[in-house]
Short mmCIF file of C-alpha atoms in Angstrom, two decimals:
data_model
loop_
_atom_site.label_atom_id
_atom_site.label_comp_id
_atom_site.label_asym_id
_atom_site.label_seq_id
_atom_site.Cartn_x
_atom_site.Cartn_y
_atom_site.Cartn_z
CA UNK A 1 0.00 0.00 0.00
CA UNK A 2 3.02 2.15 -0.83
CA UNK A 3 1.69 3.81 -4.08
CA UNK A 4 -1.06 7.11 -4.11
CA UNK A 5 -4.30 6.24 -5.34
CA UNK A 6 -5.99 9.14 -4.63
CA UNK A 7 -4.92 12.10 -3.78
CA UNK A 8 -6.87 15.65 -2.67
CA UNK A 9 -5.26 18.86 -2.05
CA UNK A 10 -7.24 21.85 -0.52
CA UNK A 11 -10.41 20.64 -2.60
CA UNK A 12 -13.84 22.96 -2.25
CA UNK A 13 -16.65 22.79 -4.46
CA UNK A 14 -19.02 25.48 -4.67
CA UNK A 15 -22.57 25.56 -5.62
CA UNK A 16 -24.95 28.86 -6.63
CA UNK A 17 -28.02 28.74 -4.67
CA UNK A 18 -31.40 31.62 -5.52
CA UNK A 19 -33.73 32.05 -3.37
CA UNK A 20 -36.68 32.03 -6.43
CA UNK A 21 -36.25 31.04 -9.67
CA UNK A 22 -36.65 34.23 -11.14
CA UNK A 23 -33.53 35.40 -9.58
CA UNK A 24 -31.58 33.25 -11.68
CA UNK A 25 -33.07 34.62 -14.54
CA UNK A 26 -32.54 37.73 -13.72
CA UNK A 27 -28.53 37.32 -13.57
CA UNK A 28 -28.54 35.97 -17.27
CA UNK A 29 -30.48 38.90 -18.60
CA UNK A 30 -28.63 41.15 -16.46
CA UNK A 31 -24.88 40.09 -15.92
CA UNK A 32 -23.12 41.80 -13.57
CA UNK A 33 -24.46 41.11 -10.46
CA UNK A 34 -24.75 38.00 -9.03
CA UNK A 35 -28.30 37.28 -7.30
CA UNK A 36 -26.95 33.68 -5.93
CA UNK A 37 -25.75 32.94 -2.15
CA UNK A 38 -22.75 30.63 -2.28
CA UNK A 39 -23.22 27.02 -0.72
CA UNK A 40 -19.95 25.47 -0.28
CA UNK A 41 -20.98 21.76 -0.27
CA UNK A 42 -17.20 20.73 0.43
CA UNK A 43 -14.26 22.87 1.95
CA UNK A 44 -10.50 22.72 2.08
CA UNK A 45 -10.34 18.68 1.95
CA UNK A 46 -6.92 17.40 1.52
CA UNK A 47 -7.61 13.71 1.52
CA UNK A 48 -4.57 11.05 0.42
CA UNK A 49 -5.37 7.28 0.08
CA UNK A 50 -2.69 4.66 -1.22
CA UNK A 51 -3.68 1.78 -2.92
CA UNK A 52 -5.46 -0.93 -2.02
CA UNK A 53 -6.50 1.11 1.14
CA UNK A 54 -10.36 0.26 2.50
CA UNK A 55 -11.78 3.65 3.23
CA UNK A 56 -15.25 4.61 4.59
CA UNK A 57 -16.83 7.68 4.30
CA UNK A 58 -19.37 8.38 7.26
CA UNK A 59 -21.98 11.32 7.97
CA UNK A 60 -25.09 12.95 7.83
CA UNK A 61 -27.33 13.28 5.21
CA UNK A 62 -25.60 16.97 3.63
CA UNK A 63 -22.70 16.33 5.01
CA UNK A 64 -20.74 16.53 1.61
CA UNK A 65 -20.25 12.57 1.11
CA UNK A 66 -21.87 12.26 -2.27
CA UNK A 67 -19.83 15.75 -3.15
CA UNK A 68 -16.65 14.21 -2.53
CA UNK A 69 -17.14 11.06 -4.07
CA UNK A 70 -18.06 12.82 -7.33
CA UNK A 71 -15.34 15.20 -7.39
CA UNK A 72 -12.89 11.86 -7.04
CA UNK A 73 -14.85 10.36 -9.79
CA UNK A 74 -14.45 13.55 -11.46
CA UNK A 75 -17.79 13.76 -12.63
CA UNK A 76 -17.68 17.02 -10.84
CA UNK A 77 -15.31 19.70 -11.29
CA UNK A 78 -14.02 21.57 -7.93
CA UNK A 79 -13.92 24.80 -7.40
CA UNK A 80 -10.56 25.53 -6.10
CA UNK A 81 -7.76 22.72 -4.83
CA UNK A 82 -5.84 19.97 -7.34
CA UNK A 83 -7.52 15.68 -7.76
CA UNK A 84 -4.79 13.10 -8.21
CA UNK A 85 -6.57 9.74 -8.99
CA UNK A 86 -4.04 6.96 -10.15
CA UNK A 87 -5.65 3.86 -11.79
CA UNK A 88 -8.77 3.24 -13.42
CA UNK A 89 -11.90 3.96 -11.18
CA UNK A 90 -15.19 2.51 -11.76
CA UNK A 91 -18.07 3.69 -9.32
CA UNK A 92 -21.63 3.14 -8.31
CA UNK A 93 -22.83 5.89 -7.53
CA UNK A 94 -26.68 7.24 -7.45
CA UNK A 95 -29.64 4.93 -8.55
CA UNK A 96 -29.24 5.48 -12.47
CA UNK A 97 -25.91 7.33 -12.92
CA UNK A 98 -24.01 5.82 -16.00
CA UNK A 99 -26.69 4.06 -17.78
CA UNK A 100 -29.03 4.94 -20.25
CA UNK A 101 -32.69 4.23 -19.21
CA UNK A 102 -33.68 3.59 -23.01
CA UNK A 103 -30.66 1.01 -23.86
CA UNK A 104 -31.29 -2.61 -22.52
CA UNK A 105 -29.27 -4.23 -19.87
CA UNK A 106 -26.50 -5.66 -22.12
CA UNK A 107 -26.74 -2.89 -24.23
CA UNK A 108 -25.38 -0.77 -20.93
CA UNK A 109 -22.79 -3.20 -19.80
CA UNK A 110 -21.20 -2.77 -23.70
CA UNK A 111 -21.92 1.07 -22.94
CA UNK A 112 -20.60 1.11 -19.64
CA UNK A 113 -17.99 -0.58 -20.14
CA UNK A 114 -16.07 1.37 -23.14
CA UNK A 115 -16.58 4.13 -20.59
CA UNK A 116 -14.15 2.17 -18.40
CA UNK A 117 -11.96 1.87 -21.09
CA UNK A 118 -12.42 -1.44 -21.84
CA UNK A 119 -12.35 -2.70 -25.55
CA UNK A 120 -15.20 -4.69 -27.53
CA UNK A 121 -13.56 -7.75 -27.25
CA UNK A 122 -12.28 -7.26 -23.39
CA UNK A 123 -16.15 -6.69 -22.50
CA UNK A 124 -17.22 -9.39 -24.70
CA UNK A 125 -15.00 -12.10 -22.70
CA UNK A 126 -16.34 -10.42 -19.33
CA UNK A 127 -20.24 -10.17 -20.76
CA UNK A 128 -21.26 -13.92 -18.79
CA UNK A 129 -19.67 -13.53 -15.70
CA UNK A 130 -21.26 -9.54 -15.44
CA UNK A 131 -24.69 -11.22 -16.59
CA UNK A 132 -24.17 -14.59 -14.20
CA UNK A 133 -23.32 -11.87 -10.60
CA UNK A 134 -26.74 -9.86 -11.66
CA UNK A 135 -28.76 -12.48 -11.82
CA UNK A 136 -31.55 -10.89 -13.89
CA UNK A 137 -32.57 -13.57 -16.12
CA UNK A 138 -34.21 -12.52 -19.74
CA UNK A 139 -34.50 -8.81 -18.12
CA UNK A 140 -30.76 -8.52 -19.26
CA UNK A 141 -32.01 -7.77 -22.72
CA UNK A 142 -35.09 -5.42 -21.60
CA UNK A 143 -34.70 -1.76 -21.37
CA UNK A 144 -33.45 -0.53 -18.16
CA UNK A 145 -36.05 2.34 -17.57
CA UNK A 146 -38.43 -1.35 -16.94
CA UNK A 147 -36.41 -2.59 -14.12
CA UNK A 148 -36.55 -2.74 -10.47
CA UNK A 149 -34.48 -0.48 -8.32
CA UNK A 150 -33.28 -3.93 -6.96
CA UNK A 151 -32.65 -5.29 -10.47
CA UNK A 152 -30.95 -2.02 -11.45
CA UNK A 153 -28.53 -1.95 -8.55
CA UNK A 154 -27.61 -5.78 -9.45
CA UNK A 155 -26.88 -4.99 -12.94
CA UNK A 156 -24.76 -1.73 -12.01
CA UNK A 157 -22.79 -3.41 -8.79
CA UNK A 158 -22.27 -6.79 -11.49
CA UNK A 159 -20.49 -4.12 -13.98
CA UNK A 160 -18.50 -2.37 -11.99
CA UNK A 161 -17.03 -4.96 -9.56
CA UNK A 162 -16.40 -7.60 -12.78
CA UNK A 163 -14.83 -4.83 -15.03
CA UNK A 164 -11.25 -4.88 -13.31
CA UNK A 165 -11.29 -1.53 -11.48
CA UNK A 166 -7.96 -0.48 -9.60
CA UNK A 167 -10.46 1.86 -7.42
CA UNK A 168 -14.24 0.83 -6.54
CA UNK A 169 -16.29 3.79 -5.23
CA UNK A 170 -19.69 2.52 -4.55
CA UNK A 171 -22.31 5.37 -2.55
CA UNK A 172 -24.57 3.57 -0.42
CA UNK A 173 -26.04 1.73 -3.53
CA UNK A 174 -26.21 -1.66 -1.26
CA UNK A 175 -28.85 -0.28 0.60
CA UNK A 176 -31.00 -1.67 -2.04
CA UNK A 177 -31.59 -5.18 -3.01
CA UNK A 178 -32.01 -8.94 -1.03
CA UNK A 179 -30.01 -10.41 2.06
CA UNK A 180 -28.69 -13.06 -0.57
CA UNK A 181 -27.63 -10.26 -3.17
CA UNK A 182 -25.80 -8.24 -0.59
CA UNK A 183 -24.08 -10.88 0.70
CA UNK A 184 -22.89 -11.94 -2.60
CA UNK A 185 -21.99 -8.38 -2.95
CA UNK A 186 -19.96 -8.17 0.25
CA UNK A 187 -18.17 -11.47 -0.38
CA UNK A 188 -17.06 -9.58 -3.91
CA UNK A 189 -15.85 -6.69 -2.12
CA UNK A 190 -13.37 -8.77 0.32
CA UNK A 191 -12.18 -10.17 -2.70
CA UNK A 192 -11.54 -7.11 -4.21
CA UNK A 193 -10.13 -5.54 -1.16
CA UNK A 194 -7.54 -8.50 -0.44
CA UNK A 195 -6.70 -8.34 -3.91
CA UNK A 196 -5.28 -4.77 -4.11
CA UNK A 197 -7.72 -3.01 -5.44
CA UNK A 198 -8.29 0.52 -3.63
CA UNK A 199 -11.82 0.66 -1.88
CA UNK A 200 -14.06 3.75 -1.08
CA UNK A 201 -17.39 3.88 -0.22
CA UNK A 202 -20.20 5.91 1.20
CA UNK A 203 -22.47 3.57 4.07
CA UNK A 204 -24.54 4.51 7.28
CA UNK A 205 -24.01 1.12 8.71
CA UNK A 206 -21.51 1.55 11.25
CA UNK A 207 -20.75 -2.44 11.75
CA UNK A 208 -19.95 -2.71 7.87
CA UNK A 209 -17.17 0.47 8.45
CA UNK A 210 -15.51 -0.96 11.30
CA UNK A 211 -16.19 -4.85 9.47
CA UNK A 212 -14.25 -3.37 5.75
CA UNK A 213 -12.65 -0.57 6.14
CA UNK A 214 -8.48 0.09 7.27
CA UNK A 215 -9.70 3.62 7.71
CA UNK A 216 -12.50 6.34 7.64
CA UNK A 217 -13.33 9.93 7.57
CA UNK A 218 -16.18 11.79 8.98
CA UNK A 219 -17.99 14.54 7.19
CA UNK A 220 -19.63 17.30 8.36
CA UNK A 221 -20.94 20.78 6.98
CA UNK A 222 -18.88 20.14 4.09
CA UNK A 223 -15.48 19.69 5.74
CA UNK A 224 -13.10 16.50 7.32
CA UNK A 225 -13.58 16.63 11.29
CA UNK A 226 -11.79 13.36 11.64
CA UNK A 227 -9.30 10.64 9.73
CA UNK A 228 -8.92 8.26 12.17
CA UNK A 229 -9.66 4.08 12.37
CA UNK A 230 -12.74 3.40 11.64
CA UNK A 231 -13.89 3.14 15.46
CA UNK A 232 -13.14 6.54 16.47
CA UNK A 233 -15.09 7.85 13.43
CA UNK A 234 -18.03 5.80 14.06
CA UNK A 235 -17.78 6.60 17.71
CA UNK A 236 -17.68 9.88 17.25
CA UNK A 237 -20.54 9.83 14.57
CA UNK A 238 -22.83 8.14 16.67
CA UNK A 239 -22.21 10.36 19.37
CA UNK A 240 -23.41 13.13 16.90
CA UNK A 241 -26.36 11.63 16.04
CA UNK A 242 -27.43 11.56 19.44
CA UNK A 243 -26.62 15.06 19.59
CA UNK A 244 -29.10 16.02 16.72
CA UNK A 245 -31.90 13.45 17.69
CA UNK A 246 -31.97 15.09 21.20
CA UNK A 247 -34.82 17.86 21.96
CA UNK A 248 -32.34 19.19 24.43
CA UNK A 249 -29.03 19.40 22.39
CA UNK A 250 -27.09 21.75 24.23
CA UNK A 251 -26.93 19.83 27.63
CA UNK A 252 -24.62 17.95 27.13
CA UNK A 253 -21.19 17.47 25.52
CA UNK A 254 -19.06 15.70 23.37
CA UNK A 255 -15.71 14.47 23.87
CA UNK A 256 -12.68 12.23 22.50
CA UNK A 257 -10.30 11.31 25.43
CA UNK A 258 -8.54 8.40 26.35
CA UNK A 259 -10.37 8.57 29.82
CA UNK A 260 -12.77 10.65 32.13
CA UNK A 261 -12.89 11.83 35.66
CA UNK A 262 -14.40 8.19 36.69
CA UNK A 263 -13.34 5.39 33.18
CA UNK A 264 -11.78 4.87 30.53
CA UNK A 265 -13.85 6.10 27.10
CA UNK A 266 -13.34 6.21 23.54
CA UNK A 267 -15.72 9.02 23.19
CA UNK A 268 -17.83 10.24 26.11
CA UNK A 269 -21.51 11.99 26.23
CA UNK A 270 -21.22 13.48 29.00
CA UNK A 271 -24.31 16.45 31.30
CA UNK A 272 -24.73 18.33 34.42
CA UNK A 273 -27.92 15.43 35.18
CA UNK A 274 -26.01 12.48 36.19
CA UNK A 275 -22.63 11.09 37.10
CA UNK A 276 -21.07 7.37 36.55
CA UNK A 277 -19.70 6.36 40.18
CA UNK A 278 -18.89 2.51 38.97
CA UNK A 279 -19.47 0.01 36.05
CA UNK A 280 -18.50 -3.74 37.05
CA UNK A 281 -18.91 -6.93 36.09
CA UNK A 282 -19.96 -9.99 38.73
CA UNK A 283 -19.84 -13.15 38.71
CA UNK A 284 -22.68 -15.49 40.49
CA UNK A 285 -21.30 -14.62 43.70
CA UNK A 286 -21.23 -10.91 43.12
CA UNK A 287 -17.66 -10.51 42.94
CA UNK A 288 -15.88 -8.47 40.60
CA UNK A 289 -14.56 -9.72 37.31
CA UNK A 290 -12.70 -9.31 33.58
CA UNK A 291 -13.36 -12.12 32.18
CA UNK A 292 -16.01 -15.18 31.85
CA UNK A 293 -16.31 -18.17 29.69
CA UNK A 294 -18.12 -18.55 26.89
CA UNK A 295 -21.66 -19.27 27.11
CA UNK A 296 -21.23 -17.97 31.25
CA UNK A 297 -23.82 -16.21 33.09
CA UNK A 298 -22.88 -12.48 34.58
CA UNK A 299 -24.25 -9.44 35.48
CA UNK A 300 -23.27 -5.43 34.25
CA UNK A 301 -23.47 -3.16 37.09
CA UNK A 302 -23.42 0.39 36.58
CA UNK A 303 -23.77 3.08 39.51
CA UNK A 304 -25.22 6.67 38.41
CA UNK A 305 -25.73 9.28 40.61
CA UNK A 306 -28.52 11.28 39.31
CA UNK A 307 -27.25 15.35 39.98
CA UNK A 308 -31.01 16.34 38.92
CA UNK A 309 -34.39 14.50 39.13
CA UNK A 310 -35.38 12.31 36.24
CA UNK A 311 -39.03 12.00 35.78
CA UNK A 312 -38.51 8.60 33.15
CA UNK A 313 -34.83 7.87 32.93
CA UNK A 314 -33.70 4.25 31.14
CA UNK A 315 -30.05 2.81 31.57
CA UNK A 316 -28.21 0.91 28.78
CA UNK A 317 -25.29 -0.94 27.67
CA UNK A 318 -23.73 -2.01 24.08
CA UNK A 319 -21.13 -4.76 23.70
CA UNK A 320 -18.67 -4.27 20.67
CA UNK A 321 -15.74 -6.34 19.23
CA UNK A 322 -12.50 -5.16 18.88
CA UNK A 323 -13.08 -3.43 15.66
CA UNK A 324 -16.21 -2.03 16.64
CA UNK A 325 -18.92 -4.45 15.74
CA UNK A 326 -22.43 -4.22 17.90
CA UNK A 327 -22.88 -7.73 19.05
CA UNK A 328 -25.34 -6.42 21.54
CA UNK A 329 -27.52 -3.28 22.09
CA UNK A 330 -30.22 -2.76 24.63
CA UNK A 331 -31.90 -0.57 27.18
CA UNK A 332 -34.19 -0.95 29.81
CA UNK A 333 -36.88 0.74 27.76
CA UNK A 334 -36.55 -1.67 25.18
CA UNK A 335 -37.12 -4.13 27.49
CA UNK A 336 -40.15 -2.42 29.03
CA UNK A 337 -38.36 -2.20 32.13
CA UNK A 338 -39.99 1.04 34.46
CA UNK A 339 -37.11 2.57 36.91
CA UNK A 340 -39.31 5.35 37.73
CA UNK A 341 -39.24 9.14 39.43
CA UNK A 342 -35.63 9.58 40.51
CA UNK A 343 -35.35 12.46 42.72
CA UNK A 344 -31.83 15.14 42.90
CA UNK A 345 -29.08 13.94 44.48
CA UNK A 346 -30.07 10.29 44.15
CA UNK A 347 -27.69 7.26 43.82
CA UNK A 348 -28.49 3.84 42.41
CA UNK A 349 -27.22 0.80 40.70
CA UNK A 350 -28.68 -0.61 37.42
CA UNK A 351 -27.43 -4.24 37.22
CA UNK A 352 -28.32 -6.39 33.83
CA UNK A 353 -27.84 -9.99 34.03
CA UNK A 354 -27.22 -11.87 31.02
CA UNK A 355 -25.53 -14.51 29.08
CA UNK A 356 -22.63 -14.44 27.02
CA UNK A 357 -22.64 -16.96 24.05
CA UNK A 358 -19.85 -15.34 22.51
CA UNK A 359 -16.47 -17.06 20.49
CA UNK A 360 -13.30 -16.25 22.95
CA UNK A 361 -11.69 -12.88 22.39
CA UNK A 362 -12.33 -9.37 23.69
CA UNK A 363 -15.25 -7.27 23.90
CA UNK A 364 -15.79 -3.37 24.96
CA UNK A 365 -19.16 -2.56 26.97
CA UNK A 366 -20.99 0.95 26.08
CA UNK A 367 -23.09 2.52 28.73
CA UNK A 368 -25.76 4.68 28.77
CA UNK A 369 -28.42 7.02 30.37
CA UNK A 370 -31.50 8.57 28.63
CA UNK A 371 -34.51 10.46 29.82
CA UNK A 372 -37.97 10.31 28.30
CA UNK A 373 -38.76 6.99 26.47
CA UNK A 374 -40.73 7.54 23.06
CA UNK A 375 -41.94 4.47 21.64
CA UNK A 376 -40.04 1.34 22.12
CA UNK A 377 -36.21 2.98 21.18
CA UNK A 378 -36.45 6.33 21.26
CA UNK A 379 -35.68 9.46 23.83
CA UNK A 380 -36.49 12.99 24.65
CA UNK A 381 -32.82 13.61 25.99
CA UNK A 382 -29.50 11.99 26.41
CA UNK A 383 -27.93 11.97 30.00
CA UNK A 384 -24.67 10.36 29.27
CA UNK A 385 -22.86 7.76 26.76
CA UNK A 386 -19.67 6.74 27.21
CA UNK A 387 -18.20 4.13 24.36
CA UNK A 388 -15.84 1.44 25.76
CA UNK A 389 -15.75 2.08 29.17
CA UNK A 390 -14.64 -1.27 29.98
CA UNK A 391 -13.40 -4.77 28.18
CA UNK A 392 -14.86 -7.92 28.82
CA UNK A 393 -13.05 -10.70 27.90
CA UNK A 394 -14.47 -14.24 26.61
CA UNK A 395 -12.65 -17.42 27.46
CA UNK A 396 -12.75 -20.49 26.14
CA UNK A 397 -15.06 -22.98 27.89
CA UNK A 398 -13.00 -26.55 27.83
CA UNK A 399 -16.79 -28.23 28.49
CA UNK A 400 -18.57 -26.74 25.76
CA UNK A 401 -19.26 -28.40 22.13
CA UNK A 402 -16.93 -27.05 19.74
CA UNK A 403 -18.52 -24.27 17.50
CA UNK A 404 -17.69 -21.32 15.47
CA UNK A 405 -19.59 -18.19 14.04
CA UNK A 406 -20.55 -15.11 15.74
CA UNK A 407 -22.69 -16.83 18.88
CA UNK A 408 -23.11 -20.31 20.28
CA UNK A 409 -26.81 -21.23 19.48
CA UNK A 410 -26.28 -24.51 22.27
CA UNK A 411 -28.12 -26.65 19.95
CA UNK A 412 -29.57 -29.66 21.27
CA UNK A 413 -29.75 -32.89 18.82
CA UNK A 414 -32.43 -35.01 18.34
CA UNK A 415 -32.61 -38.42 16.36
CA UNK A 416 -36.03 -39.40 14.67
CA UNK A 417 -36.27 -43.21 12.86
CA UNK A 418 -38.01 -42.97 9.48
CA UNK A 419 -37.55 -46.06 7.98
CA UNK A 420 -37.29 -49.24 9.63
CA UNK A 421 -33.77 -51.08 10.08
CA UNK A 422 -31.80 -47.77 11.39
CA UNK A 423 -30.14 -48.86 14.76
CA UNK A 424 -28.53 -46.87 17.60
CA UNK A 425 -25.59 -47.34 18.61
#
C-alpha cells in the first residue's frame, strides 16, 4: 500500500443557490451582479489514500459525502484545490448514474464498459460472468427504464465490480436489493479488497465500516472533522447523532479522550444530570470480574448518581468487538423495564444480568443514560454515553461443544427413525 491512489489537495466545491427562480433569470439577462448565495458543499479537503487502502466515508445526510465522491470520480469539477486519482476507477454511484434508461441491460454493460476503457472484445469475454453476478434472467435484454431499483442496482454493482477496477467507489447503492444479493456483494468486495484493489465507499451502517474498512473519515458541513480508524469515526458519529436526535441538544457534551474523571472512554456523552460512580462486572457470587467463559452467566453493574431529578430515565449498555462491531444493544426501555421518578441527588445501581454466548476474544461494553422513552427505542434527551468504558473478555469454555460463528446457538440434537432397520448405537 506504498503507491497514491488518490490524492486531494485543498479541494472545495461550490454551488450557486437563488432564493426564487426568477432570480436566476434575472442574472442571465442582467450580468453583472450575481443574485446567488454561495453554498460550499465541500471545503479545504486534503484527503490522500494509497492503494489498495479500505476507506469509509461516514456522515449525515448533507454532510458533503456524495460531493466528494463525485469530485474523485471527477464527474464534478471543484472549485478551487488539485484531484490526483491513479488507476482506473469505476463507481456506483446514485440509482441510475451511467446508464441509459432507453438502452437494454446488455446494451449498458457494452456502454458502460467502453466508458471504463475497456475494448469490444475485453467486455465481450467479461459479458457472462457480469450477466451470471446480476442475476436478472431474460431482463438482461429489456430496457433498463423497466427494471426494479433492486434489479438495477444488481446490474450496475455486477459491472463495476467484474470490469477490473484499480479503485471501486460505490455510494450507499447496497442499501437496495435482497439479504442473498448483498451478501454476494460483500463477499465480492473482500475479494476485491484483499486483492489490491483501492476501496471507497459511502455507508450509514456503522458495523460494515468498522467490518471493511483500514480507515474512515467523517464529514460534516462540508469539511473533514476526523481521519482516524474506523472506530473513532463511528464513535464519534454516533455520538453526533445523538446530539441532533436530542430535543435538548445543548446539555450535554461531546468528547474524544482516552479517559474521564471516573473510566476509561473512547468518546464520552457526557451532562450536568447524572454522574457514573462505577461500572462492574460480577460473577454469580457478586464478585468483581474481567473475564467469563463462553456461554457464562454475569451481570453489568453500573452506579449513576442522578445530579437532577429524572421524571422517566432508562439505563443501557452495548457490547462491541474489537473493531467495533455491535454484538449487543439494549436498554431498559426496550425491554419495558420502568425505573421510575428519581429524585436530585439520588444514587443507584442498574445491574443487567445476562448470558454471554460469545467465540473467545475481547469485547468493549458501552453505557448509557436517557430520559424520556418515546416508543419502544427512542428518547427525549440523552444523560450520558460513554463508548468502551470497559473490556470484557471471553474465554474459552474446555466443556462446551466445539462451534464457530458469531454466537453459540447450544443446539440440542435429536434423532427421529423414518424407515425401519436404522439402529442406535
Amino acid at each position: 500500500m506504498g503507491q497514491v491512489a488518490i490524492s486531494l489537495k485543498n479541494i472545495s466545491k461550490c454551488f450557486k443557490r437563488y432564493a426564487r427562480p426568477v432570480d436566476r433569470l434575472k442574472e442571465v439577462l442582467l450580468p453583472g451582479k450575481s443574485r446567488a448565495e454561495p453554498f460550499w458543499a465541500i471545503q479545504n479537503v486534503d484527503l490522500e489514500i494509497r492503494r489498495g487502502e479500505t476507506v469509509g466515508i461516514v456522515g449525515q445526510n448533507g454532510a458533503g459525502k456524495s460531493t466528494l465522491l463525485q469530485v474523485i470520480t471527477q464527474t464534478l469539477t471543484p472549485t478551487s484545490g488539485s484531484v490526483i486519482v491513479n488507476g482506473r476507477i469505476s463507481a456506483l454511484l446514485e440509482l441510475g448514474s451511467g446508464f441509459n434508461p432507453e438502452f437494454t441491460g446488455r446494451q449498458n454493460v457494452f456502454f458502460n464498459g467502453r466508458i471504463l476503457g475497456l475494448s469490444q472484445e475485453e467486455i465481450e469475454q467479461k459479458f457472462d460472468k457480469i450477466a451470471e453476478f446480476a442475476d436478472i434472467g431474460d431482463f438482461i435484454d429489456q430496457p433498463v427504464k423497466t427494471y426494479s431499483s433492486g434489479m438495477f442496482v444488481r446490474l450496475a454493482f455486477a459491472v463495476a465490480v467484474n470490469t477490473d477496477p484499480d479503485i471501486l467507489i460505490v455510494d450507499e447503492a447496497l442499501a437496495v436489493g435482497d439479504v442473498y444479493f448483498q451478501q454476494k456483494c460483500f463477499t465480492r468486495l473482500r475479494e476485491l479488497r484483499d486483492s489490491g484493489v483501492t476501496l471507497l465507499f459511502v455507508s450509514h451502517d456503522s458495523s460494515l465500516v468498522c467490518k471493511l474498512c483500514d480507515r474512515a473519515i467523517l464529514m460534516e458541513h462540508g469539511k473533514m472533522v476526523l481521519d482516524a480508524t474506523p472506530r473513532q469515526v463511528v464513535d464519534l458519529y454516533e455520538a453526533k447523532l445523538l446530539q441532533k436526535r436530542d430535543q435538548q441538544p445543548n446539555q450535554f457534551a461531546i468528547t474524544m479522550t482516552d479517559t474521564t474523571e471516573v473510566l476509561e472512554a473512547s468518546v464520552a456523552i457526557t451532562s450536568k444530570a447524572v454522574n457514573v460512580q462505577s461500572v462492574r462486572i460480577l460473577n454469580e457470587f457478586d464478585q468483581s470480574v474481567r473475564s467469563t467463559f463462553s456461554d457464562g452467566e454475569i451481570k453489568l453493574a453500573i452506579g449513576l448518581l442522578f445530579l437532577e431529578a429524572a421524571n422517566d430515565p432508562h439505563v443501557g449498555f452495548k457490547i462491541r468487538t474489537r473493531t467495533g462491531e455491535v454484538v449487543f444493544e439494549s436498554n431498559t426501555l426496550c425491554m419495558n423495564q420502568t425505573i421510575g421518578r428519581i429524585a436530585a441527588e439520588t444514587a443507584i445501581e442498574a445491574r443487567f444480568r445476562f448470558k454471554v454466548p460469545l467465540p473467545p476474544g475481547e469485547y468493549t461494553i458501552t453505557i448509557g443514560v436517557a430520559e424520556g422513552g418515546i416508543g419502544r427505542c427512542e428518547f427525549e434527551r440523552v444523560l450520558l454515553m460513554l463508548q468502551d468504558t470497559m473490556t470484557l473478555k471471553v474465554l474459552p469454555d474446555p466443556d462446551a461443544i466445539v462451534w464457530a460463528g458469531m454466537v453459540n446457538l447450544s443446539p440440542q440434537f435429536e434423532l427421529h427413525t423414518l424407515t425401519p432397520g436404522l439402529e442406535q448405537v
